[in-house]
Every structure is written in structure tokens, then in C-alpha cells.
Amino acid sequence: MEKFRIIGGNRLCGQVDISGAKNAAVAVLPATVLIDGVCRIENIPNIADVTNTLKILKYLGSKVRYINKNTVEIDNRNIFGYIVPHDLARHMRASYYFIGALLSRFGIARVSMPGGCNFGVRPIDQHIKGFNALGATVSPMENGMIEVVANRLVGNSIYLDIVSVGATVNAMLCAVKSRGFTIIENAAKEPHIVDLANFLNSAGADIRGAGTDVIKVRGVDHLYGTTYSIIPDQIEAGTYMAAAAATGGDVLIRNVIPKHLESITAKLQEMGVYIEEYDDSIRVCRPEPLIHCNVKTMPHPGFPTDMQPQISVLLSIAKGTSILTESVWDNRFRYVDELRRMGVQVQVDGKVAVFQGVDYLTGAPVKATDLRGGIAMVIAALAARGKTEIEDIQHIERGYENIVDKLAQLGGDICRIVVSDSVAVRAL
Ligand code: EPU
């Protein structure tokens, strides 16, 4: 068991490189199952969610070879498995992409219901709606598995009742090699949806409209091996933007697509943060105190729910009252109990949190409740006075490559400690 120990108060300054996008990588890697050939995927983030996705691929019979830390070669020509057991699926939400991918490849998939961050109920009815529309039958099995079977997937019209990233990805995976034409309406528009479409098109698929709310897929018989580079992680970039702003720092964030960051940039500017955009980097500087503002999360291109905990730290130290409304998930404020231990003044009522800005936060022992809640603790700790120790950092390491080194390189006083050490230190 390890923790992060952070001594707050240092301004983050310097340059940081953003890794490949987690939520694109965890869709592209299962999508390689559809391809009769060798894929080389570059700019893969070195994080636990990717390691777990690759474990599933190996279990199914993929040959996986790392070319270097961020490039992986995957050969699915002789893949044979169509079952993803609980032990492998439970670590992450995106394991449900194997349903669409295996169904498309073999006409059958048996996959355990996925794990991932706990934001309350996380239904998959819209995924099932897509599978059914293309001719598959979905049956619950024992032990929390579901079986999805189709003799032949046939293109159809799918209207999603809710804008869902996962359901859009699964519908695309099923449609890509089905017979005929599929139209996905009310589709998600996130950058990782576009990245998945670009990857599949580079392998010979015919997908148009990704990035709008209508995606059109003409089924093809074969997909071929390809080389593809994953886009930079929008949320990792936004996280460093928030960390720079929280500490009154000045950071050049490199390897980003500034267009993907527009909703985050706009909110930070409203709070008095100075931002300069370049072709593939962005400078974030906060010379003055933060100004309070209201934020509401929305599907892309709105303010991302995956940045909600990070911006909450800024609202908690911005002078005045700020309102933060979560409109994507039912229960994404579990982390605020931990932030309260650091002096954050917040009232939560359902999906709305009201922050009363304080002059400063204070270090405290806290726990990462989930991935983004956990990184919010890190940002709060960097901005706080004194020492913070954060437990359950495995949540954070699911999604942030090299977080300790990257923050330390910017001047953050952060290190990893083993729990027994910290007990000894406290006892002294
Ligand atoms: N929903 C349904 N039925 C469904 C699917 C979703 O009601 O069949 C609801 C959900 O309960 C939620 C909303 O629709 O209220 C949106 O869920 P979505 O399906 O878009 O979420 P997801 O695909 O499970 C992905 C990201 C999440 C991110 C959400 C929203 C991946 C692997 N995960 O989840 O990322 O919060 O989209 O943008 O892409 C994270 O990276 O920290 C993270 C949680």
C-alpha cells in the first residue's frame, strides 16, 4: 500500500508533456479485436487502465508487444476467446467495449459487468439498445456476466435516448463490419469518439460524422492492420491547467489540442486565469486571486464532468460563492467529504454543490475516492498550507501517467511513500 505525501505551497512553474488520452486508448485497444492484421498504436498512456485492457487482450489470444513505453503492437490474427471474466473486467468501466468488439468479430461475447469509478447507478440500457437494433440478443447469465449473440449483424438506425460515450462506442464497434448502413443519432461527440472513428477508418472502415451527433457507418467486410497515434488526453491537460491555477503558477502544457480544451479554458479565464494558446501547447498563469464563478458539466463540447472535481478545488479558494452543477452523473460529489477535511466550505444538495471560497486550504490525511476525485485531492494538497497524505492512490494511477514525476518537475513537493513508513513517521 502506497500513499502520496504532498507539502503544499509551491507555485507550479515550468513545462509538462501530456500523455495519450486514457478514454481514447481504452476504446481503440478493444477495437483492434475487429482487425485481421497487426496494429501499431502509438502515444499509449502508461497507466493501469491500459495495462488492464492489454491483459484482457492477451487473455483472448492477442499477441501484444511493447515497442517502447508508449507504443504497442497488437496482432489479433489468431485471437480465439470471446469471454471476459469478472477478474479482468472488474477493474475498469471500459471493459464493456469488448462486448461490441467480440460480438462484431465472433458473433458472440460473454463479458462480466464492468467496474470503474462509483458514481451511483451506471446502467447499460443504451448499449443494449444498440446491440438489439443491429440484430443481437442480449441475455443475463449467472455471476454478473452477460451474453450477447448475433448470427449476422445488420445495419440499422439507432437513436440513443441519452448521450452516452460508451453506448456510442459500442454501437460503432458493432456497426463497422455489419451488413449495410447504420445511423447513430444523438451520438456522443467527445474527442475520443472522433479518435476511435479515425482509428477504424485508418484500418479501412467507413465511418462519417464522428464529432457531430449523427454518425453514419457503412459496414465493410475487412479491416486491415494499421499504425495509429492516440490523441493527447484532454482531461490530463485540464488537470494540469487546474493545478497551475490553484497554486498561482505559470505552466506551459505541451502536446495538447487547444480546441479540445476550449470549455475549460473559458471557465479558467472567467476566474481570472491568464491563458495563451499555441498550436499544440497552452500556457496557464494565475497572477491574481481567483474570481468565483458557476460551472455546469455537460456532454462535449460542454464543460467535462471528468474535470468537475478538479475545478471544485479552484472554486473552493475563489473569493465569494460559486455553484457547481453536475448534469452527467447522479452521484459524483462523494469526494467533497475528503476536501472538507482540508478546509473546503461546501454544501451539496443532490447534483448541486455550493462553494464558499476560503482564503487558504490546510493539509490533512485524505483518501482518493475515485480517479478524478483523487486527483482533486492532489491539486488541493499542492495549493494547501502544510502536509497532506493521500491514501488509495491506485484510483489516481488508473488514469494519470507519471503523476509524481510530472508534478515534481513543475516544482510540486510530492513523493510516494509506503504506508508502513508513514505510520512510523507519525509515531515519532
Ligand atoms: N447512461 C445510461 N444508460 C447507458 C449508458 C449511460 O443511462 O446505457 C447514463 C449514465 O448513467 C450517465 C450518462 O448516461 O448518467 C453518461 O454516461 P456515459 O455512457 O457517457 O459514460 P461512460 O461511457 O460510462 C465515459 C468515460 C467517463 C466519463 C463519461 C462521461 C470512458 C472509459 N469513461 O463513461 O470517464 O465520465 O464518459 O463523459 O470513456 C473518467 O475518465 O474519469 C470517467 C469516469
PDB file of N, CA and C in Angstrom, residues 190-270:
ATOM      1  N   GLU A 190     -17.556  13.442 -27.946  1.00  0.00           N
ATOM      2  CA  GLU A 190     -16.272  13.638 -27.269  1.00  0.00           C
ATOM      3  C   GLU A 190     -15.088  13.396 -28.227  1.00  0.00           C
ATOM      4  N   PRO A 191     -13.952  14.034 -27.952  1.00  0.00           N
ATOM      5  CA  PRO A 191     -12.774  13.832 -28.813  1.00  0.00           C
ATOM      6  C   PRO A 191     -12.382  12.359 -28.949  1.00  0.00           C
ATOM      7  N   HIS A 192     -12.636  11.541 -27.913  1.00  0.00           N
ATOM      8  CA  HIS A 192     -12.230  10.126 -28.028  1.00  0.00           C
ATOM      9  C   HIS A 192     -13.151   9.354 -28.970  1.00  0.00           C
ATOM     10  N   ILE A 193     -14.377   9.854 -29.190  1.00  0.00           N
ATOM     11  CA  ILE A 193     -15.261   9.218 -30.185  1.00  0.00           C
ATOM     12  C   ILE A 193     -14.660   9.457 -31.581  1.00  0.00           C
ATOM     13  N   VAL A 194     -14.222  10.687 -31.802  1.00  0.00           N
ATOM     14  CA  VAL A 194     -13.612  11.029 -33.099  1.00  0.00           C
ATOM     15  C   VAL A 194     -12.332  10.219 -33.283  1.00  0.00           C
ATOM     16  N   ASP A 195     -11.573  10.068 -32.204  1.00  0.00           N
ATOM     17  CA  ASP A 195     -10.308   9.325 -32.308  1.00  0.00           C
ATOM     18  C   ASP A 195     -10.560   7.865 -32.678  1.00  0.00           C
ATOM     19  N   LEU A 196     -11.580   7.275 -32.062  1.00  0.00           N
ATOM     20  CA  LEU A 196     -11.900   5.877 -32.388  1.00  0.00           C
ATOM     21  C   LEU A 196     -12.309   5.762 -33.866  1.00  0.00           C
ATOM     22  N   ALA A 197     -13.137   6.697 -34.333  1.00  0.00           N
ATOM     23  CA  ALA A 197     -13.567   6.659 -35.734  1.00  0.00           C
ATOM     24  C   ALA A 197     -12.353   6.809 -36.658  1.00  0.00           C
ATOM     25  N   ASN A 198     -11.450   7.725 -36.315  1.00  0.00           N
ATOM     26  CA  ASN A 198     -10.259   7.913 -37.153  1.00  0.00           C
ATOM     27  C   ASN A 198      -9.402   6.658 -37.176  1.00  0.00           C
ATOM     28  N   PHE A 199      -9.277   6.023 -36.019  1.00  0.00           N
ATOM     29  CA  PHE A 199      -8.501   4.774 -35.970  1.00  0.00           C
ATOM     30  C   PHE A 199      -9.133   3.712 -36.872  1.00  0.00           C
ATOM     31  N   LEU A 200     -10.445   3.513 -36.711  1.00  0.00           N
ATOM     32  CA  LEU A 200     -11.118   2.466 -37.503  1.00  0.00           C
ATOM     33  C   LEU A 200     -11.059   2.812 -38.995  1.00  0.00           C
ATOM     34  N   ASN A 201     -11.237   4.091 -39.330  1.00  0.00           N
ATOM     35  CA  ASN A 201     -11.157   4.479 -40.745  1.00  0.00           C
ATOM     36  C   ASN A 201      -9.752   4.227 -41.290  1.00  0.00           C
ATOM     37  N   SER A 202      -8.741   4.414 -40.447  1.00  0.00           N
ATOM     38  CA  SER A 202      -7.367   4.169 -40.924  1.00  0.00           C
ATOM     39  C   SER A 202      -7.157   2.683 -41.202  1.00  0.00           C
ATOM     40  N   ALA A 203      -8.034   1.830 -40.645  1.00  0.00           N
ATOM     41  CA  ALA A 203      -7.937   0.378 -40.873  1.00  0.00           C
ATOM     42  C   ALA A 203      -8.891  -0.077 -41.984  1.00  0.00           C
ATOM     43  N   GLY A 204      -9.584   0.881 -42.610  1.00  0.00           N
ATOM     44  CA  GLY A 204     -10.455   0.518 -43.741  1.00  0.00           C
ATOM     45  C   GLY A 204     -11.945   0.647 -43.474  1.00  0.00           C
ATOM     46  N   ALA A 205     -12.335   1.155 -42.297  1.00  0.00           N
ATOM     47  CA  ALA A 205     -13.770   1.325 -42.005  1.00  0.00           C
ATOM     48  C   ALA A 205     -14.313   2.537 -42.759  1.00  0.00           C
ATOM     49  N   ASP A 206     -15.648   2.640 -42.779  1.00  0.00           N
ATOM     50  CA  ASP A 206     -16.298   3.770 -43.452  1.00  0.00           C
ATOM     51  C   ASP A 206     -17.252   4.437 -42.441  1.00  0.00           C
ATOM     52  N   ILE A 207     -16.678   5.317 -41.632  1.00  0.00           N
ATOM     53  CA  ILE A 207     -17.454   5.992 -40.577  1.00  0.00           C
ATOM     54  C   ILE A 207     -17.402   7.488 -40.851  1.00  0.00           C
ATOM     55  N   ARG A 208     -18.561   8.113 -40.910  1.00  0.00           N
ATOM     56  CA  ARG A 208     -18.607   9.562 -41.135  1.00  0.00           C
ATOM     57  C   ARG A 208     -19.415  10.242 -40.046  1.00  0.00           C
ATOM     58  N   GLY A 209     -19.067  11.483 -39.783  1.00  0.00           N
ATOM     59  CA  GLY A 209     -19.877  12.294 -38.863  1.00  0.00           C
ATOM     60  C   GLY A 209     -19.451  12.214 -37.407  1.00  0.00           C
ATOM     61  N   ALA A 210     -18.398  11.446 -37.086  1.00  0.00           N
ATOM     62  CA  ALA A 210     -17.964  11.399 -35.678  1.00  0.00           C
ATOM     63  C   ALA A 210     -17.547  12.801 -35.238  1.00  0.00           C
ATOM     64  N   GLY A 211     -18.005  13.205 -34.053  1.00  0.00           N
ATOM     65  CA  GLY A 211     -17.774  14.586 -33.599  1.00  0.00           C
ATOM     66  C   GLY A 211     -19.033  15.424 -33.764  1.00  0.00           C
ATOM     67  N   THR A 212     -20.031  14.877 -34.509  1.00  0.00           N
ATOM     68  CA  THR A 212     -21.359  15.505 -34.556  1.00  0.00           C
ATOM     69  C   THR A 212     -22.314  14.523 -33.872  1.00  0.00           C
ATOM     70  N   ASP A 213     -23.598  14.904 -33.766  1.00  0.00           N
ATOM     71  CA  ASP A 213     -24.486  13.966 -33.067  1.00  0.00           C
ATOM     72  C   ASP A 213     -25.138  12.937 -33.986  1.00  0.00           C
ATOM     73  N   VAL A 214     -24.717  12.914 -35.264  1.00  0.00           N
ATOM     74  CA  VAL A 214     -25.191  11.853 -36.159  1.00  0.00           C
ATOM     75  C   VAL A 214     -23.968  11.168 -36.783  1.00  0.00           C
ATOM     76  N   ILE A 215     -23.807   9.888 -36.470  1.00  0.00           N
ATOM     77  CA  ILE A 215     -22.669   9.133 -37.008  1.00  0.00           C
ATOM     78  C   ILE A 215     -23.206   8.102 -37.997  1.00  0.00           C
ATOM     79  N   LYS A 216     -22.615   8.089 -39.195  1.00  0.00           N
ATOM     80  CA  LYS A 216     -23.079   7.157 -40.234  1.00  0.00           C
ATOM     81  C   LYS A 216     -21.983   6.135 -40.511  1.00  0.00           C
ATOM     82  N   VAL A 217     -22.365   4.878 -40.471  1.00  0.00           N
ATOM     83  CA  VAL A 217     -21.385   3.804 -40.645  1.00  0.00           C
ATOM     84  C   VAL A 217     -21.846   2.892 -41.776  1.00  0.00           C
ATOM     85  N   ARG A 218     -21.009   2.739 -42.788  1.00  0.00           N
ATOM     86  CA  ARG A 218     -21.301   1.763 -43.841  1.00  0.00           C
ATOM     87  C   ARG A 218     -20.447   0.538 -43.535  1.00  0.00           C
ATOM     88  N   GLY A 219     -21.062  -0.597 -43.335  1.00  0.00           N
ATOM     89  CA  GLY A 219     -20.317  -1.798 -42.945  1.00  0.00           C
ATOM     90  C   GLY A 219     -19.328  -2.229 -44.033  1.00  0.00           C
ATOM     91  N   VAL A 220     -18.170  -2.716 -43.606  1.00  0.00           N
ATOM     92  CA  VAL A 220     -17.171  -3.246 -44.563  1.00  0.00           C
ATOM     93  C   VAL A 220     -16.877  -4.699 -44.169  1.00  0.00           C
ATOM     94  N   ASP A 221     -16.338  -5.465 -45.135  1.00  0.00           N
ATOM     95  CA  ASP A 221     -16.065  -6.876 -44.852  1.00  0.00           C
ATOM     96  C   ASP A 221     -14.796  -7.072 -44.025  1.00  0.00           C
ATOM     97  N   HIS A 222     -13.780  -6.275 -44.332  1.00  0.00           N
ATOM     98  CA  HIS A 222     -12.487  -6.492 -43.672  1.00  0.00           C
ATOM     99  C   HIS A 222     -11.902  -5.193 -43.156  1.00  0.00           C
ATOM    100  N   LEU A 223     -11.185  -5.309 -42.056  1.00  0.00           N
ATOM    101  CA  LEU A 223     -10.350  -4.197 -41.596  1.00  0.00           C
ATOM    102  C   LEU A 223      -8.905  -4.710 -41.614  1.00  0.00           C
ATOM    103  N   TYR A 224      -7.989  -3.796 -41.882  1.00  0.00           N
ATOM    104  CA  TYR A 224      -6.596  -4.190 -42.091  1.00  0.00           C
ATOM    105  C   TYR A 224      -5.693  -3.563 -41.033  1.00  0.00           C
ATOM    106  N   GLY A 225      -4.551  -4.185 -40.810  1.00  0.00           N
ATOM    107  CA  GLY A 225      -3.571  -3.668 -39.845  1.00  0.00           C
ATOM    108  C   GLY A 225      -3.232  -2.211 -40.157  1.00  0.00           C
ATOM    109  N   THR A 226      -2.934  -1.444 -39.121  1.00  0.00           N
ATOM    110  CA  THR A 226      -2.687  -0.005 -39.309  1.00  0.00           C
ATOM    111  C   THR A 226      -1.757   0.504 -38.211  1.00  0.00           C
ATOM    112  N   THR A 227      -1.201   1.684 -38.455  1.00  0.00           N
ATOM    113  CA  THR A 227      -0.428   2.370 -37.407  1.00  0.00           C
ATOM    114  C   THR A 227      -1.187   3.626 -37.041  1.00  0.00           C
ATOM    115  N   TYR A 228      -1.371   3.851 -35.745  1.00  0.00           N
ATOM    116  CA  TYR A 228      -2.222   4.966 -35.329  1.00  0.00           C
ATOM    117  C   TYR A 228      -1.685   5.579 -34.037  1.00  0.00           C
ATOM    118  N   SER A 229      -1.778   6.905 -33.948  1.00  0.00           N
ATOM    119  CA  SER A 229      -1.309   7.595 -32.745  1.00  0.00           C
ATOM    120  C   SER A 229      -2.507   8.194 -31.995  1.00  0.00           C
ATOM    121  N   ILE A 230      -2.625   7.837 -30.735  1.00  0.00           N
ATOM    122  CA  ILE A 230      -3.747   8.289 -29.883  1.00  0.00           C
ATOM    123  C   ILE A 230      -3.639   9.811 -29.629  1.00  0.00           C
ATOM    124  N   ILE A 231      -4.775  10.482 -29.573  1.00  0.00           N
ATOM    125  CA  ILE A 231      -4.771  11.930 -29.291  1.00  0.00           C
ATOM    126  C   ILE A 231      -4.292  12.201 -27.855  1.00  0.00           C
ATOM    127  N   PRO A 232      -3.843  13.444 -27.619  1.00  0.00           N
ATOM    128  CA  PRO A 232      -3.464  13.807 -26.238  1.00  0.00           C
ATOM    129  C   PRO A 232      -4.682  13.823 -25.317  1.00  0.00           C
ATOM    130  N   ASP A 233      -4.434  13.614 -24.046  1.00  0.00           N
ATOM    131  CA  ASP A 233      -5.521  13.484 -23.072  1.00  0.00           C
ATOM    132  C   ASP A 233      -6.050  14.863 -22.670  1.00  0.00           C
ATOM    133  N   GLN A 234      -7.280  15.126 -23.081  1.00  0.00           N
ATOM    134  CA  GLN A 234      -7.945  16.401 -22.777  1.00  0.00           C
ATOM    135  C   GLN A 234      -8.040  16.616 -21.260  1.00  0.00           C
ATOM    136  N   ILE A 235      -8.365  15.545 -20.532  1.00  0.00           N
ATOM    137  CA  ILE A 235      -8.618  15.701 -19.094  1.00  0.00           C
ATOM    138  C   ILE A 235      -7.297  15.815 -18.320  1.00  0.00           C
ATOM    139  N   GLU A 236      -6.277  15.090 -18.785  1.00  0.00           N
ATOM    140  CA  GLU A 236      -4.979  15.260 -18.106  1.00  0.00           C
ATOM    141  C   GLU A 236      -4.508  16.705 -18.305  1.00  0.00           C
ATOM    142  N   ALA A 237      -4.669  17.216 -19.525  1.00  0.00           N
ATOM    143  CA  ALA A 237      -4.262  18.611 -19.790  1.00  0.00           C
ATOM    144  C   ALA A 237      -5.055  19.566 -18.899  1.00  0.00           C
ATOM    145  N   GLY A 238      -6.374  19.358 -18.829  1.00  0.00           N
ATOM    146  CA  GLY A 238      -7.217  20.219 -17.996  1.00  0.00           C
ATOM    147  C   GLY A 238      -6.812  20.139 -16.533  1.00  0.00           C
ATOM    148  N   THR A 239      -6.379  18.958 -16.116  1.00  0.00           N
ATOM    149  CA  THR A 239      -5.960  18.773 -14.720  1.00  0.00           C
ATOM    150  C   THR A 239      -4.717  19.617 -14.413  1.00  0.00           C
ATOM    151  N   TYR A 240      -3.741  19.608 -15.333  1.00  0.00           N
ATOM    152  CA  TYR A 240      -2.548  20.443 -15.104  1.00  0.00           C
ATOM    153  C   TYR A 240      -2.893  21.927 -15.198  1.00  0.00           C
ATOM    154  N   MET A 241      -3.891  22.261 -16.035  1.00  0.00           N
ATOM    155  CA  MET A 241      -4.333  23.671 -16.086  1.00  0.00           C
ATOM    156  C   MET A 241      -4.881  24.075 -14.714  1.00  0.00           C
ATOM    157  N   ALA A 242      -5.702  23.199 -14.147  1.00  0.00           N
ATOM    158  CA  ALA A 242      -6.294  23.493 -12.838  1.00  0.00           C
ATOM    159  C   ALA A 242      -5.210  23.556 -11.751  1.00  0.00           C
ATOM    160  N   ALA A 243      -4.229  22.660 -11.830  1.00  0.00           N
ATOM    161  CA  ALA A 243      -3.164  22.637 -10.811  1.00  0.00           C
ATOM    162  C   ALA A 243      -2.330  23.917 -10.891  1.00  0.00           C
ATOM    163  N   ALA A 244      -2.041  24.361 -12.121  1.00  0.00           N
ATOM    164  CA  ALA A 244      -1.282  25.613 -12.284  1.00  0.00           C
ATOM    165  C   ALA A 244      -2.080  26.762 -11.680  1.00  0.00           C
ATOM    166  N   ALA A 245      -3.387  26.803 -11.976  1.00  0.00           N
ATOM    167  CA  ALA A 245      -4.227  27.898 -11.478  1.00  0.00           C
ATOM    168  C   ALA A 245      -4.357  27.843  -9.954  1.00  0.00           C
ATOM    169  N   ALA A 246      -4.509  26.648  -9.404  1.00  0.00           N
ATOM    170  CA  ALA A 246      -4.715  26.512  -7.955  1.00  0.00           C
ATOM    171  C   ALA A 246      -3.491  26.993  -7.170  1.00  0.00           C
ATOM    172  N   THR A 247      -2.308  26.789  -7.733  1.00  0.00           N
ATOM    173  CA  THR A 247      -1.077  27.127  -6.991  1.00  0.00           C
ATOM    174  C   THR A 247      -0.547  28.519  -7.367  1.00  0.00           C
ATOM    175  N   GLY A 248      -1.302  29.251  -8.182  1.00  0.00           N
ATOM    176  CA  GLY A 248      -0.820  30.576  -8.615  1.00  0.00           C
ATOM    177  C   GLY A 248       0.416  30.446  -9.482  1.00  0.00           C
ATOM    178  N   GLY A 249       0.482  29.375 -10.260  1.00  0.00           N
ATOM    179  CA  GLY A 249       1.691  29.054 -11.019  1.00  0.00           C
ATOM    180  C   GLY A 249       1.705  29.605 -12.443  1.00  0.00           C
ATOM    181  N   ASP A 250       2.676  29.098 -13.214  1.00  0.00           N
ATOM    182  CA  ASP A 250       2.846  29.532 -14.606  1.00  0.00           C
ATOM    183  C   ASP A 250       3.411  28.319 -15.362  1.00  0.00           C
ATOM    184  N   VAL A 251       2.542  27.602 -16.083  1.00  0.00           N
ATOM    185  CA  VAL A 251       2.942  26.313 -16.667  1.00  0.00           C
ATOM    186  C   VAL A 251       2.634  26.295 -18.160  1.00  0.00           C
ATOM    187  N   LEU A 252       3.609  25.807 -18.930  1.00  0.00           N
ATOM    188  CA  LEU A 252       3.383  25.561 -20.360  1.00  0.00           C
ATOM    189  C   LEU A 252       3.045  24.075 -20.500  1.00  0.00           C
ATOM    190  N   ILE A 253       1.824  23.805 -20.964  1.00  0.00           N
ATOM    191  CA  ILE A 253       1.354  22.427 -21.067  1.00  0.00           C
ATOM    192  C   ILE A 253       1.469  22.023 -22.530  1.00  0.00           C
ATOM    193  N   ARG A 254       2.343  21.042 -22.795  1.00  0.00           N
ATOM    194  CA  ARG A 254       2.671  20.705 -24.190  1.00  0.00           C
ATOM    195  C   ARG A 254       1.972  19.423 -24.636  1.00  0.00           C
ATOM    196  N   ASN A 255       1.971  19.222 -25.963  1.00  0.00           N
ATOM    197  CA  ASN A 255       1.305  18.070 -26.579  1.00  0.00           C
ATOM    198  C   ASN A 255      -0.193  18.061 -26.241  1.00  0.00           C
ATOM    199  N   VAL A 256      -0.872  19.173 -26.564  1.00  0.00           N
ATOM    200  CA  VAL A 256      -2.322  19.241 -26.358  1.00  0.00           C
ATOM    201  C   VAL A 256      -2.986  19.689 -27.662  1.00  0.00           C
ATOM    202  N   ILE A 257      -4.300  19.496 -27.739  1.00  0.00           N
ATOM    203  CA  ILE A 257      -5.081  20.065 -28.837  1.00  0.00           C
ATOM    204  C   ILE A 257      -5.931  21.171 -28.196  1.00  0.00           C
ATOM    205  N   PRO A 258      -5.513  22.441 -28.327  1.00  0.00           N
ATOM    206  CA  PRO A 258      -6.197  23.521 -27.598  1.00  0.00           C
ATOM    207  C   PRO A 258      -7.707  23.565 -27.849  1.00  0.00           C
ATOM    208  N   LYS A 259      -8.144  23.159 -29.047  1.00  0.00           N
ATOM    209  CA  LYS A 259      -9.579  23.155 -29.354  1.00  0.00           C
ATOM    210  C   LYS A 259     -10.340  22.241 -28.361  1.00  0.00           C
ATOM    211  N   HIS A 260      -9.729  21.107 -27.986  1.00  0.00           N
ATOM    212  CA  HIS A 260     -10.387  20.187 -27.048  1.00  0.00           C
ATOM    213  C   HIS A 260     -10.534  20.800 -25.656  1.00  0.00           C
ATOM    214  N   LEU A 261      -9.767  21.865 -25.397  1.00  0.00           N
ATOM    215  CA  LEU A 261      -9.722  22.420 -24.035  1.00  0.00           C
ATOM    216  C   LEU A 261     -10.572  23.671 -23.895  1.00  0.00           C
ATOM    217  N   GLU A 262     -11.309  24.034 -24.975  1.00  0.00           N
ATOM    218  CA  GLU A 262     -11.976  25.342 -25.009  1.00  0.00           C
ATOM    219  C   GLU A 262     -12.903  25.597 -23.818  1.00  0.00           C
ATOM    220  N   SER A 263     -13.700  24.585 -23.441  1.00  0.00           N
ATOM    221  CA  SER A 263     -14.667  24.823 -22.358  1.00  0.00           C
ATOM    222  C   SER A 263     -13.933  25.026 -21.026  1.00  0.00           C
ATOM    223  N   ILE A 264     -12.793  24.365 -20.872  1.00  0.00           N
ATOM    224  CA  ILE A 264     -12.013  24.502 -19.630  1.00  0.00           C
ATOM    225  C   ILE A 264     -11.319  25.868 -19.641  1.00  0.00           C
ATOM    226  N   THR A 265     -10.734  26.206 -20.785  1.00  0.00           N
ATOM    227  CA  THR A 265     -10.057  27.496 -20.929  1.00  0.00           C
ATOM    228  C   THR A 265     -11.029  28.637 -20.608  1.00  0.00           C
ATOM    229  N   ALA A 266     -12.256  28.547 -21.167  1.00  0.00           N
ATOM    230  CA  ALA A 266     -13.229  29.633 -20.981  1.00  0.00           C
ATOM    231  C   ALA A 266     -13.546  29.819 -19.494  1.00  0.00           C
ATOM    232  N   LYS A 267     -13.711  28.722 -18.756  1.00  0.00           N
ATOM    233  CA  LYS A 267     -14.048  28.832 -17.334  1.00  0.00           C
ATOM    234  C   LYS A 267     -12.874  29.409 -16.541  1.00  0.00           C
ATOM    235  N   LEU A 268     -11.657  28.949 -16.874  1.00  0.00           N
ATOM    236  CA  LEU A 268     -10.496  29.460 -16.126  1.00  0.00           C
ATOM    237  C   LEU A 268     -10.327  30.954 -16.393  1.00  0.00           C
ATOM    238  N   GLN A 269     -10.556  31.362 -17.638  1.00  0.00           N
ATOM    239  CA  GLN A 269     -10.438  32.794 -17.945  1.00  0.00           C
ATOM    240  C   GLN A 269     -11.470  33.597 -17.151  1.00  0.00           C
ATOM    241  N   GLU A 270     -12.695  33.023 -17.056  1.00  0.00           N
ATOM    242  CA  GLU A 270     -13.734  33.702 -16.272  1.00  0.00           C
ATOM    243  C   GLU A 270     -13.287  33.868 -14.815  1.00  0.00           C
TER     244      GLU A 270
END
